[in-house]
Amino acid sequence: MRELRVTGNDAGMRLDRYISKMFPRLPSSLLQKSVRVKNIKLNGKRASINDRLQAGDVISLYIHDQFLDSPASGEEWTLISRPRFDICFENEHLLIAVKPSGMPCQPDARETVDTLINHIKAYCRASGAWDPESAGSFAPALCNRIDRNTEGLVIAAKTAPALRDINKAIRERKVEKKYLCIVHGTPSPPAARLESYLFKDARDNRVYVRQQSCPGAQYAATDYLVLRSSGNFSLVECTLLTGRTHQIRVQMADIGHPLAGDGKYGNIELPGFNSQSLLSFSVTFQTNEGVLRSLSKRTFSVDTAPFISTFDKLISASNTRQQ
């Protein structure tokens, strides 16, 4: 049995919402049933999920500890009851997820539960694709990552052979990843390859460009192609030849064309943008090895129309301000 004493900070909260906040592993269906059969009591009496709490109230829970204890590190996925991501493609070995903007790929200092990998683990467990009790040390894993505020495609391995084969293909540059971005100005020439060395300062989570190799810096290469331009802004397609942290953002900023809305590398306030305008829209497999054989030469992509519409609206607003 567990007891909770309500403080003034939670006074006025509904009983079910308060309990869900305190015990996120407790399924909603079990919470409601426990109230109904009096396994959850308020001040020693029968409770209702709609009861409004007051400071000093005592809540008694006669529920198994497995639903009340916090998960161990690495098991935060168990807190996710409804996976929140779209699937572009899936087979028995892998899935290509569409990560929403604002969700980090992996746990970080700001978020440990609501991450793409936790949502994928919860989805795989619920679908039967992964059984953590019998899978040994393997767990579904991301094979590439994109920034928290970047939307788009991320590849995840559902099996150990897939993790091995995809990581090998990425190392050998046999997985082509393309992005769309909106940048300030018009890059010249309209198509080029950007090559530099990127140094990441972990203290401020910022990447710096170096033109020459130096300790701690990694080679980075990006091909870009200007698709449309208004002079003030351009719609640009970028193809990653390497996969470094903030690669597109920092390399485009280095040539004088930072991404619209990128406060870290652009420092230009833009109404309607609170993060960088970057979409991971296409993945092509260029390998026929292992479990990826059936995906050879296949391209998977997301609908780019909403992103292009954002560019059109930005151009329209820019032209209106100039008139």
PDB file of C-alpha atoms in Angstrom:
ATOM      1  CA  MET A   1       0.000   0.000   0.000  1.00  0.00           C
ATOM      2  CA  ARG A   2       1.222   3.520  -0.858  1.00  0.00           C
ATOM      3  CA  GLU A   3       0.050   6.775   0.661  1.00  0.00           C
ATOM      4  CA  LEU A   4       0.331  10.257  -0.809  1.00  0.00           C
ATOM      5  CA  ARG A   5      -0.344  13.516   1.033  1.00  0.00           C
ATOM      6  CA  VAL A   6      -1.474  16.343  -1.233  1.00  0.00           C
ATOM      7  CA  THR A   7       0.399  19.630  -0.902  1.00  0.00           C
ATOM      8  CA  GLY A   8      -0.809  23.111  -1.661  1.00  0.00           C
ATOM      9  CA  ASN A   9       0.926  23.020  -5.056  1.00  0.00           C
ATOM     10  CA  ASP A  10      -1.443  20.277  -6.217  1.00  0.00           C
ATOM     11  CA  ALA A  11      -4.619  21.534  -4.582  1.00  0.00           C
ATOM     12  CA  GLY A  12      -7.473  21.744  -7.074  1.00  0.00           C
ATOM     13  CA  MET A  13      -6.094  19.011  -9.339  1.00  0.00           C
ATOM     14  CA  ARG A  14      -8.384  16.188 -10.331  1.00  0.00           C
ATOM     15  CA  LEU A  15      -7.665  12.882  -8.581  1.00  0.00           C
ATOM     16  CA  ASP A  16      -6.934  10.850 -11.713  1.00  0.00           C
ATOM     17  CA  ARG A  17      -4.626  13.492 -13.178  1.00  0.00           C
ATOM     18  CA  TYR A  18      -2.707  13.810  -9.930  1.00  0.00           C
ATOM     19  CA  ILE A  19      -2.181  10.054  -9.654  1.00  0.00           C
ATOM     20  CA  SER A  20      -1.113   9.833 -13.321  1.00  0.00           C
ATOM     21  CA  LYS A  21       1.441  12.565 -12.704  1.00  0.00           C
ATOM     22  CA  MET A  22       2.835  10.828  -9.635  1.00  0.00           C
ATOM     23  CA  PHE A  23       2.847   7.325 -11.156  1.00  0.00           C
ATOM     24  CA  PRO A  24       3.317   7.573 -14.939  1.00  0.00           C
ATOM     25  CA  ARG A  25       3.690   3.774 -15.272  1.00  0.00           C
ATOM     26  CA  LEU A  26       0.157   3.221 -14.004  1.00  0.00           C
ATOM     27  CA  PRO A  27      -2.093   2.482 -17.014  1.00  0.00           C
ATOM     28  CA  SER A  28      -5.186   4.668 -17.256  1.00  0.00           C
ATOM     29  CA  SER A  29      -7.444   1.604 -17.437  1.00  0.00           C
ATOM     30  CA  LEU A  30      -5.982   0.182 -14.214  1.00  0.00           C
ATOM     31  CA  LEU A  31      -6.255   3.560 -12.485  1.00  0.00           C
ATOM     32  CA  GLN A  32      -9.955   3.829 -13.317  1.00  0.00           C
ATOM     33  CA  LYS A  33     -10.639   0.228 -12.303  1.00  0.00           C
ATOM     34  CA  SER A  34      -8.774   0.718  -9.012  1.00  0.00           C
ATOM     35  CA  VAL A  35     -10.929   3.721  -8.175  1.00  0.00           C
ATOM     36  CA  ARG A  36     -14.061   1.784  -9.106  1.00  0.00           C
ATOM     37  CA  VAL A  37     -13.246  -1.226  -6.898  1.00  0.00           C
ATOM     38  CA  LYS A  38     -11.972   0.990  -4.041  1.00  0.00           C
ATOM     39  CA  ASN A  39      -8.290   0.072  -4.375  1.00  0.00           C
ATOM     40  CA  ILE A  40      -7.687   3.813  -4.457  1.00  0.00           C
ATOM     41  CA  LYS A  41      -9.217   5.747  -1.573  1.00  0.00           C
ATOM     42  CA  LEU A  42      -9.321   9.414  -0.684  1.00  0.00           C
ATOM     43  CA  ASN A  43      -9.056  10.162   3.042  1.00  0.00           C
ATOM     44  CA  GLY A  44      -9.953   6.530   3.759  1.00  0.00           C
ATOM     45  CA  LYS A  45     -13.197   6.701   1.794  1.00  0.00           C
ATOM     46  CA  ARG A  46     -14.479   5.743  -1.630  1.00  0.00           C
ATOM     47  CA  ALA A  47     -13.126   8.095  -4.273  1.00  0.00           C
ATOM     48  CA  SER A  48     -14.143   9.321  -7.708  1.00  0.00           C
ATOM     49  CA  ILE A  49     -11.740  10.075 -10.529  1.00  0.00           C
ATOM     50  CA  ASN A  50     -13.348  13.516 -10.768  1.00  0.00           C
ATOM     51  CA  ASP A  51     -12.691  14.429  -7.128  1.00  0.00           C
ATOM     52  CA  ARG A  52     -10.862  17.737  -6.748  1.00  0.00           C
ATOM     53  CA  LEU A  53      -8.010  17.510  -4.285  1.00  0.00           C
ATOM     54  CA  GLN A  54      -7.326  19.795  -1.347  1.00  0.00           C
ATOM     55  CA  ALA A  55      -4.115  20.404   0.550  1.00  0.00           C
ATOM     56  CA  GLY A  56      -3.723  17.741   3.268  1.00  0.00           C
ATOM     57  CA  ASP A  57      -5.790  15.080   1.500  1.00  0.00           C
ATOM     58  CA  VAL A  58      -4.420  11.557   1.872  1.00  0.00           C
ATOM     59  CA  ILE A  59      -4.622   9.164  -1.064  1.00  0.00           C
ATOM     60  CA  SER A  60      -4.202   5.435  -0.385  1.00  0.00           C
ATOM     61  CA  LEU A  61      -3.291   3.102  -3.242  1.00  0.00           C
ATOM     62  CA  TYR A  62      -3.635  -0.682  -2.941  1.00  0.00           C
ATOM     63  CA  ILE A  63      -1.871  -1.441  -6.233  1.00  0.00           C
ATOM     64  CA  HIS A  64       1.086  -3.651  -7.121  1.00  0.00           C
ATOM     65  CA  ASP A  65       4.453  -1.902  -6.830  1.00  0.00           C
ATOM     66  CA  GLN A  66       5.388  -2.629 -10.469  1.00  0.00           C
ATOM     67  CA  PHE A  67       2.962   0.090 -11.536  1.00  0.00           C
ATOM     68  CA  LEU A  68       4.099   2.577  -8.926  1.00  0.00           C
ATOM     69  CA  ASP A  69       7.892   2.347  -8.987  1.00  0.00           C
ATOM     70  CA  SER A  70       9.965   4.509 -11.322  1.00  0.00           C
ATOM     71  CA  PRO A  71      11.636   2.631 -14.174  1.00  0.00           C
ATOM     72  CA  ALA A  72      15.328   1.828 -14.069  1.00  0.00           C
ATOM     73  CA  SER A  73      17.649   3.833 -16.271  1.00  0.00           C
ATOM     74  CA  GLY A  74      17.250   2.666 -19.863  1.00  0.00           C
ATOM     75  CA  GLU A  75      13.687   1.500 -19.300  1.00  0.00           C
ATOM     76  CA  GLU A  76      11.981   4.873 -19.623  1.00  0.00           C
ATOM     77  CA  TRP A  77      10.187   3.516 -22.702  1.00  0.00           C
ATOM     78  CA  THR A  78       7.883   1.618 -20.331  1.00  0.00           C
ATOM     79  CA  LEU A  79       6.303   4.968 -19.418  1.00  0.00           C
ATOM     80  CA  ILE A  80       4.983   5.457 -22.955  1.00  0.00           C
ATOM     81  CA  SER A  81       1.474   4.107 -23.391  1.00  0.00           C
ATOM     82  CA  ARG A  82       0.816   5.537 -26.874  1.00  0.00           C
ATOM     83  CA  PRO A  83       3.782   5.733 -29.264  1.00  0.00           C
ATOM     84  CA  ARG A  84       3.790   9.120 -31.015  1.00  0.00           C
ATOM     85  CA  PHE A  85       5.453   8.976 -34.414  1.00  0.00           C
ATOM     86  CA  ASP A  86       4.490   8.126 -37.992  1.00  0.00           C
ATOM     87  CA  ILE A  87       5.995   5.243 -39.940  1.00  0.00           C
ATOM     88  CA  CYS A  88       7.236   5.757 -43.494  1.00  0.00           C
ATOM     89  CA  PHE A  89       8.234   2.108 -43.998  1.00  0.00           C
ATOM     90  CA  GLU A  90       8.489  -1.040 -41.913  1.00  0.00           C
ATOM     91  CA  ASN A  91       9.432  -4.668 -42.375  1.00  0.00           C
ATOM     92  CA  GLU A  92      10.517  -7.409 -39.976  1.00  0.00           C
ATOM     93  CA  HIS A  93      14.025  -5.966 -39.595  1.00  0.00           C
ATOM     94  CA  LEU A  94      13.726  -2.186 -39.635  1.00  0.00           C
ATOM     95  CA  LEU A  95      11.442   0.761 -39.647  1.00  0.00           C
ATOM     96  CA  ILE A  96      11.847   4.261 -41.014  1.00  0.00           C
ATOM     97  CA  ALA A  97      10.216   6.643 -38.574  1.00  0.00           C
ATOM     98  CA  VAL A  98       8.990  10.173 -39.207  1.00  0.00           C
ATOM     99  CA  LYS A  99      10.186  12.101 -36.164  1.00  0.00           C
ATOM    100  CA  PRO A 100       8.114  15.137 -35.242  1.00  0.00           C
ATOM    101  CA  SER A 101       9.855  18.441 -34.619  1.00  0.00           C
ATOM    102  CA  GLY A 102      10.504  19.080 -30.926  1.00  0.00           C
ATOM    103  CA  MET A 103      11.145  15.445 -29.997  1.00  0.00           C
ATOM    104  CA  PRO A 104      14.779  14.455 -29.333  1.00  0.00           C
ATOM    105  CA  CYS A 105      16.038  11.243 -30.886  1.00  0.00           C
ATOM    106  CA  GLN A 106      17.787  10.086 -27.709  1.00  0.00           C
ATOM    107  CA  PRO A 107      17.456  11.001 -24.002  1.00  0.00           C
ATOM    108  CA  ASP A 108      19.324  14.166 -23.101  1.00  0.00           C
ATOM    109  CA  ALA A 109      19.617  16.593 -20.197  1.00  0.00           C
ATOM    110  CA  ARG A 110      16.225  18.112 -21.029  1.00  0.00           C
ATOM    111  CA  GLU A 111      14.199  14.970 -21.762  1.00  0.00           C
ATOM    112  CA  THR A 112      14.581  11.317 -20.767  1.00  0.00           C
ATOM    113  CA  VAL A 113      11.150   9.833 -21.568  1.00  0.00           C
ATOM    114  CA  ASP A 114       9.528  11.556 -24.568  1.00  0.00           C
ATOM    115  CA  THR A 115      12.212  10.568 -27.082  1.00  0.00           C
ATOM    116  CA  LEU A 116      11.985   8.887 -30.474  1.00  0.00           C
ATOM    117  CA  ILE A 117      13.901   5.792 -29.392  1.00  0.00           C
ATOM    118  CA  ASN A 118      11.608   5.310 -26.390  1.00  0.00           C
ATOM    119  CA  HIS A 119       8.533   5.640 -28.598  1.00  0.00           C
ATOM    120  CA  ILE A 120      10.006   3.109 -31.030  1.00  0.00           C
ATOM    121  CA  LYS A 121      10.801   0.643 -28.231  1.00  0.00           C
ATOM    122  CA  ALA A 122       7.270   0.987 -26.859  1.00  0.00           C
ATOM    123  CA  TYR A 123       5.842   0.458 -30.347  1.00  0.00           C
ATOM    124  CA  CYS A 124       8.006  -2.620 -31.008  1.00  0.00           C
ATOM    125  CA  ARG A 125       7.053  -4.107 -27.637  1.00  0.00           C
ATOM    126  CA  ALA A 126       3.345  -3.521 -28.230  1.00  0.00           C
ATOM    127  CA  SER A 127       3.447  -4.915 -31.781  1.00  0.00           C
ATOM    128  CA  GLY A 128       5.329  -8.039 -30.700  1.00  0.00           C
ATOM    129  CA  ALA A 129       8.394  -7.202 -32.792  1.00  0.00           C
ATOM    130  CA  TRP A 130      10.557  -7.038 -29.669  1.00  0.00           C
ATOM    131  CA  ASP A 131      10.322  -8.982 -26.420  1.00  0.00           C
ATOM    132  CA  PRO A 132      12.764  -7.480 -23.892  1.00  0.00           C
ATOM    133  CA  GLU A 133      12.471 -10.544 -21.676  1.00  0.00           C
ATOM    134  CA  SER A 134      13.793 -12.915 -24.354  1.00  0.00           C
ATOM    135  CA  ALA A 135      15.881 -10.626 -26.572  1.00  0.00           C
ATOM    136  CA  GLY A 136      18.988 -10.756 -24.400  1.00  0.00           C
ATOM    137  CA  SER A 137      21.049  -7.584 -24.621  1.00  0.00           C
ATOM    138  CA  PHE A 138      19.508  -6.392 -27.919  1.00  0.00           C
ATOM    139  CA  ALA A 139      17.014  -3.560 -28.025  1.00  0.00           C
ATOM    140  CA  PRO A 140      15.691  -1.564 -30.999  1.00  0.00           C
ATOM    141  CA  ALA A 141      18.206   1.155 -31.862  1.00  0.00           C
ATOM    142  CA  LEU A 142      18.483   4.245 -34.038  1.00  0.00           C
ATOM    143  CA  CYS A 143      20.944   4.024 -36.930  1.00  0.00           C
ATOM    144  CA  ASN A 144      21.034   7.765 -37.575  1.00  0.00           C
ATOM    145  CA  ARG A 145      19.873  10.835 -35.668  1.00  0.00           C
ATOM    146  CA  ILE A 146      18.554  14.280 -36.445  1.00  0.00           C
ATOM    147  CA  ASP A 147      18.317  17.369 -34.232  1.00  0.00           C
ATOM    148  CA  ARG A 148      15.480  17.809 -31.736  1.00  0.00           C
ATOM    149  CA  ASN A 149      13.852  20.566 -33.825  1.00  0.00           C
ATOM    150  CA  THR A 150      14.426  18.880 -37.196  1.00  0.00           C
ATOM    151  CA  GLU A 151      11.514  16.890 -38.577  1.00  0.00           C
ATOM    152  CA  GLY A 152      11.759  13.848 -40.782  1.00  0.00           C
ATOM    153  CA  LEU A 153      13.119  10.401 -41.450  1.00  0.00           C
ATOM    154  CA  VAL A 154      15.164   8.362 -38.981  1.00  0.00           C
ATOM    155  CA  ILE A 155      16.156   4.734 -39.554  1.00  0.00           C
ATOM    156  CA  ALA A 156      15.734   2.275 -36.678  1.00  0.00           C
ATOM    157  CA  ALA A 157      16.843  -1.360 -36.472  1.00  0.00           C
ATOM    158  CA  LYS A 158      14.366  -3.835 -34.999  1.00  0.00           C
ATOM    159  CA  THR A 159      16.808  -6.769 -35.100  1.00  0.00           C
ATOM    160  CA  ALA A 160      20.505  -7.254 -34.426  1.00  0.00           C
ATOM    161  CA  PRO A 161      21.283  -8.236 -38.067  1.00  0.00           C
ATOM    162  CA  ALA A 162      19.572  -5.054 -39.266  1.00  0.00           C
ATOM    163  CA  LEU A 163      21.584  -2.927 -36.828  1.00  0.00           C
ATOM    164  CA  ARG A 164      24.807  -4.479 -38.089  1.00  0.00           C
ATOM    165  CA  ASP A 165      23.943  -4.177 -41.790  1.00  0.00           C
ATOM    166  CA  ILE A 166      22.538  -0.641 -41.655  1.00  0.00           C
ATOM    167  CA  ASN A 167      25.458   0.707 -39.640  1.00  0.00           C
ATOM    168  CA  LYS A 168      27.856  -0.891 -42.126  1.00  0.00           C
ATOM    169  CA  ALA A 169      26.010   0.635 -45.065  1.00  0.00           C
ATOM    170  CA  ILE A 170      26.049   4.079 -43.447  1.00  0.00           C
ATOM    171  CA  ARG A 171      29.787   3.824 -42.741  1.00  0.00           C
ATOM    172  CA  GLU A 172      30.385   2.890 -46.381  1.00  0.00           C
ATOM    173  CA  ARG A 173      28.146   5.793 -47.525  1.00  0.00           C
ATOM    174  CA  LYS A 174      25.629   3.446 -49.134  1.00  0.00           C
ATOM    175  CA  VAL A 175      22.638   5.114 -47.489  1.00  0.00           C
ATOM    176  CA  GLU A 176      21.832   8.430 -49.155  1.00  0.00           C
ATOM    177  CA  LYS A 177      20.050  10.972 -46.933  1.00  0.00           C
ATOM    178  CA  LYS A 178      18.562  14.153 -48.364  1.00  0.00           C
ATOM    179  CA  TYR A 179      17.225  17.241 -46.620  1.00  0.00           C
ATOM    180  CA  LEU A 180      15.278  20.345 -47.537  1.00  0.00           C
ATOM    181  CA  CYS A 181      16.111  23.627 -45.874  1.00  0.00           C
ATOM    182  CA  ILE A 182      15.237  27.299 -46.209  1.00  0.00           C
ATOM    183  CA  VAL A 183      18.241  29.595 -46.091  1.00  0.00           C
ATOM    184  CA  HIS A 184      18.789  33.347 -46.039  1.00  0.00           C
ATOM    185  CA  GLY A 185      19.908  34.768 -49.374  1.00  0.00           C
ATOM    186  CA  THR A 186      20.922  32.827 -52.470  1.00  0.00           C
ATOM    187  CA  PRO A 187      23.930  30.496 -52.327  1.00  0.00           C
ATOM    188  CA  SER A 188      26.369  30.892 -55.193  1.00  0.00           C
ATOM    189  CA  PRO A 189      27.086  28.853 -57.168  1.00  0.00           C
ATOM    190  CA  PRO A 190      23.595  27.296 -57.237  1.00  0.00           C
ATOM    191  CA  ALA A 191      25.092  23.831 -56.752  1.00  0.00           C
ATOM    192  CA  ALA A 192      28.291  22.893 -54.944  1.00  0.00           C
ATOM    193  CA  ARG A 193      29.958  20.592 -52.450  1.00  0.00           C
ATOM    194  CA  LEU A 194      30.822  22.001 -49.031  1.00  0.00           C
ATOM    195  CA  GLU A 195      33.868  20.413 -47.404  1.00  0.00           C
ATOM    196  CA  SER A 196      35.323  21.353 -44.042  1.00  0.00           C
ATOM    197  CA  TYR A 197      36.237  20.008 -40.625  1.00  0.00           C
ATOM    198  CA  LEU A 198      33.735  20.347 -37.809  1.00  0.00           C
ATOM    199  CA  PHE A 199      34.701  20.659 -34.170  1.00  0.00           C
ATOM    200  CA  LYS A 200      32.012  20.164 -31.530  1.00  0.00           C
ATOM    201  CA  ASP A 201      32.291  21.984 -28.210  1.00  0.00           C
ATOM    202  CA  ALA A 202      30.266  19.805 -25.847  1.00  0.00           C
ATOM    203  CA  ARG A 203      30.139  22.546 -23.206  1.00  0.00           C
ATOM    204  CA  ASP A 204      27.796  24.737 -25.242  1.00  0.00           C
ATOM    205  CA  ASN A 205      26.585  22.042 -27.703  1.00  0.00           C
ATOM    206  CA  ARG A 206      27.877  24.127 -30.580  1.00  0.00           C
ATOM    207  CA  VAL A 207      29.838  23.133 -33.656  1.00  0.00           C
ATOM    208  CA  TYR A 208      32.625  25.210 -35.203  1.00  0.00           C
ATOM    209  CA  VAL A 209      34.018  25.069 -38.737  1.00  0.00           C
ATOM    210  CA  ARG A 210      37.715  24.482 -39.323  1.00  0.00           C
ATOM    211  CA  GLN A 211      39.154  24.620 -42.834  1.00  0.00           C
ATOM    212  CA  GLN A 212      42.089  22.428 -41.888  1.00  0.00           C
ATOM    213  CA  SER A 213      42.212  19.171 -39.966  1.00  0.00           C
ATOM    214  CA  CYS A 214      42.882  19.626 -36.264  1.00  0.00           C
ATOM    215  CA  PRO A 215      42.567  17.537 -33.080  1.00  0.00           C
ATOM    216  CA  GLY A 216      38.924  16.779 -32.299  1.00  0.00           C
ATOM    217  CA  ALA A 217      37.615  17.952 -35.680  1.00  0.00           C
ATOM    218  CA  GLN A 218      35.900  15.601 -38.155  1.00  0.00           C
ATOM    219  CA  TYR A 219      35.732  15.824 -41.923  1.00  0.00           C
ATOM    220  CA  ALA A 220      32.282  16.839 -43.200  1.00  0.00           C
ATOM    221  CA  ALA A 221      30.921  17.020 -46.740  1.00  0.00           C
ATOM    222  CA  THR A 222      27.533  18.225 -47.988  1.00  0.00           C
ATOM    223  CA  ASP A 223      26.245  18.634 -51.541  1.00  0.00           C
ATOM    224  CA  TYR A 224      23.677  21.403 -51.959  1.00  0.00           C
ATOM    225  CA  LEU A 225      21.367  22.412 -54.801  1.00  0.00           C
ATOM    226  CA  VAL A 226      19.303  25.604 -54.895  1.00  0.00           C
ATOM    227  CA  LEU A 227      15.791  24.616 -55.995  1.00  0.00           C
ATOM    228  CA  ARG A 228      14.101  28.021 -55.802  1.00  0.00           C
ATOM    229  CA  SER A 229      15.129  31.495 -54.730  1.00  0.00           C
ATOM    230  CA  SER A 230      13.549  34.880 -54.208  1.00  0.00           C
ATOM    231  CA  GLY A 231      16.764  36.713 -53.399  1.00  0.00           C
ATOM    232  CA  ASN A 232      15.924  37.053 -49.711  1.00  0.00           C
ATOM    233  CA  PHE A 233      15.408  33.318 -49.154  1.00  0.00           C
ATOM    234  CA  SER A 234      16.171  30.102 -50.993  1.00  0.00           C
ATOM    235  CA  LEU A 235      14.793  26.570 -50.902  1.00  0.00           C
ATOM    236  CA  VAL A 236      17.798  24.260 -50.886  1.00  0.00           C
ATOM    237  CA  GLU A 237      18.214  20.500 -51.179  1.00  0.00           C
ATOM    238  CA  CYS A 238      21.166  19.081 -49.240  1.00  0.00           C
ATOM    239  CA  THR A 239      22.649  15.604 -49.593  1.00  0.00           C
ATOM    240  CA  LEU A 240      24.769  14.394 -46.712  1.00  0.00           C
ATOM    241  CA  LEU A 241      27.996  12.657 -47.621  1.00  0.00           C
ATOM    242  CA  THR A 242      28.944  12.461 -43.948  1.00  0.00           C
ATOM    243  CA  GLY A 243      26.778  12.625 -40.855  1.00  0.00           C
ATOM    244  CA  ARG A 244      28.147  15.119 -38.343  1.00  0.00           C
ATOM    245  CA  THR A 245      26.347  17.007 -35.592  1.00  0.00           C
ATOM    246  CA  HIS A 246      24.575  20.129 -36.948  1.00  0.00           C
ATOM    247  CA  GLN A 247      26.372  19.544 -40.259  1.00  0.00           C
ATOM    248  CA  ILE A 248      23.958  21.277 -42.659  1.00  0.00           C
ATOM    249  CA  ARG A 249      23.200  24.088 -40.251  1.00  0.00           C
ATOM    250  CA  VAL A 250      26.803  25.022 -39.561  1.00  0.00           C
ATOM    251  CA  GLN A 251      28.131  24.560 -43.101  1.00  0.00           C
ATOM    252  CA  MET A 252      25.384  26.672 -44.677  1.00  0.00           C
ATOM    253  CA  ALA A 253      25.931  29.360 -42.052  1.00  0.00           C
ATOM    254  CA  ASP A 254      29.668  29.261 -42.737  1.00  0.00           C
ATOM    255  CA  ILE A 255      29.132  30.269 -46.384  1.00  0.00           C
ATOM    256  CA  GLY A 256      26.876  33.116 -45.324  1.00  0.00           C
ATOM    257  CA  HIS A 257      23.477  31.466 -45.775  1.00  0.00           C
ATOM    258  CA  PRO A 258      22.185  30.302 -42.369  1.00  0.00           C
ATOM    259  CA  LEU A 259      18.944  28.391 -42.112  1.00  0.00           C
ATOM    260  CA  ALA A 260      15.806  30.416 -41.509  1.00  0.00           C
ATOM    261  CA  GLY A 261      14.852  30.255 -37.845  1.00  0.00           C
ATOM    262  CA  ASP A 262      18.215  28.893 -36.696  1.00  0.00           C
ATOM    263  CA  GLY A 263      18.985  30.915 -33.584  1.00  0.00           C
ATOM    264  CA  LYS A 264      22.175  29.013 -32.820  1.00  0.00           C
ATOM    265  CA  TYR A 265      24.009  29.582 -36.100  1.00  0.00           C
ATOM    266  CA  GLY A 266      21.934  32.306 -37.740  1.00  0.00           C
ATOM    267  CA  ASN A 267      21.119  34.750 -34.927  1.00  0.00           C
ATOM    268  CA  ILE A 268      18.505  36.375 -37.164  1.00  0.00           C
ATOM    269  CA  GLU A 269      15.035  36.753 -35.663  1.00  0.00           C
ATOM    270  CA  LEU A 270      12.329  35.654 -38.054  1.00  0.00           C
ATOM    271  CA  PRO A 271       8.594  35.938 -37.230  1.00  0.00           C
ATOM    272  CA  GLY A 272       6.856  32.566 -37.338  1.00  0.00           C
ATOM    273  CA  PHE A 273      10.039  30.522 -36.845  1.00  0.00           C
ATOM    274  CA  ASN A 274      11.173  29.227 -33.465  1.00  0.00           C
ATOM    275  CA  SER A 275      13.611  26.617 -34.797  1.00  0.00           C
ATOM    276  CA  GLN A 276      15.675  25.838 -37.869  1.00  0.00           C
ATOM    277  CA  SER A 277      13.782  25.156 -41.096  1.00  0.00           C
ATOM    278  CA  LEU A 278      15.159  21.714 -41.890  1.00  0.00           C
ATOM    279  CA  LEU A 279      13.416  18.546 -43.073  1.00  0.00           C
ATOM    280  CA  SER A 280      14.969  15.088 -43.479  1.00  0.00           C
ATOM    281  CA  PHE A 281      12.802  14.046 -46.414  1.00  0.00           C
ATOM    282  CA  SER A 282      14.474  11.188 -48.309  1.00  0.00           C
ATOM    283  CA  VAL A 283      16.446   7.993 -47.670  1.00  0.00           C
ATOM    284  CA  THR A 284      17.832   5.755 -50.436  1.00  0.00           C
ATOM    285  CA  PHE A 285      19.548   2.405 -49.864  1.00  0.00           C
ATOM    286  CA  GLN A 286      22.458   1.787 -52.232  1.00  0.00           C
ATOM    287  CA  THR A 287      23.425  -1.641 -50.893  1.00  0.00           C
ATOM    288  CA  ASN A 288      22.202  -5.169 -51.568  1.00  0.00           C
ATOM    289  CA  GLU A 289      23.909  -6.844 -48.632  1.00  0.00           C
ATOM    290  CA  GLY A 290      22.328  -8.778 -45.786  1.00  0.00           C
ATOM    291  CA  VAL A 291      18.825  -7.877 -44.631  1.00  0.00           C
ATOM    292  CA  LEU A 292      18.925  -4.752 -46.829  1.00  0.00           C
ATOM    293  CA  ARG A 293      18.980  -6.748 -50.069  1.00  0.00           C
ATOM    294  CA  SER A 294      15.269  -6.267 -50.703  1.00  0.00           C
ATOM    295  CA  LEU A 295      15.620  -2.492 -50.252  1.00  0.00           C
ATOM    296  CA  SER A 296      18.440  -2.015 -52.781  1.00  0.00           C
ATOM    297  CA  LYS A 297      17.925   1.134 -54.915  1.00  0.00           C
ATOM    298  CA  ARG A 298      14.668   1.917 -53.116  1.00  0.00           C
ATOM    299  CA  THR A 299      13.923   5.455 -51.971  1.00  0.00           C
ATOM    300  CA  PHE A 300      11.624   6.339 -49.089  1.00  0.00           C
ATOM    301  CA  SER A 301      10.401   9.876 -48.595  1.00  0.00           C
ATOM    302  CA  VAL A 302       7.925  12.065 -46.753  1.00  0.00           C
ATOM    303  CA  ASP A 303       5.488  14.557 -48.229  1.00  0.00           C
ATOM    304  CA  THR A 304       7.435  17.781 -48.782  1.00  0.00           C
ATOM    305  CA  ALA A 305       4.399  19.896 -49.689  1.00  0.00           C
ATOM    306  CA  PRO A 306       3.900  21.358 -46.165  1.00  0.00           C
ATOM    307  CA  PHE A 307       7.566  22.373 -45.990  1.00  0.00           C
ATOM    308  CA  ILE A 308       7.475  23.971 -49.445  1.00  0.00           C
ATOM    309  CA  SER A 309       4.267  25.746 -48.448  1.00  0.00           C
ATOM    310  CA  THR A 310       6.166  27.246 -45.501  1.00  0.00           C
ATOM    311  CA  PHE A 311       8.754  28.564 -47.978  1.00  0.00           C
ATOM    312  CA  ASP A 312       6.029  30.076 -50.164  1.00  0.00           C
ATOM    313  CA  LYS A 313       4.442  31.802 -47.180  1.00  0.00           C
ATOM    314  CA  LEU A 314       7.809  33.162 -46.079  1.00  0.00           C
ATOM    315  CA  ILE A 315       8.437  34.597 -49.552  1.00  0.00           C
ATOM    316  CA  SER A 316       4.968  36.132 -49.648  1.00  0.00           C
ATOM    317  CA  ALA A 317       5.436  37.741 -46.220  1.00  0.00           C
ATOM    318  CA  SER A 318       8.881  39.007 -47.212  1.00  0.00           C
ATOM    319  CA  ASN A 319       7.538  40.598 -50.376  1.00  0.00           C
ATOM    320  CA  THR A 320       4.677  42.209 -48.453  1.00  0.00           C
ATOM    321  CA  ARG A 321       7.080  43.794 -45.955  1.00  0.00           C
ATOM    322  CA  GLN A 322       9.138  45.260 -48.782  1.00  0.00           C
ATOM    323  CA  GLN A 323       6.169  46.897 -50.495  1.00  0.00           C
TER     324      GLN A 323
END
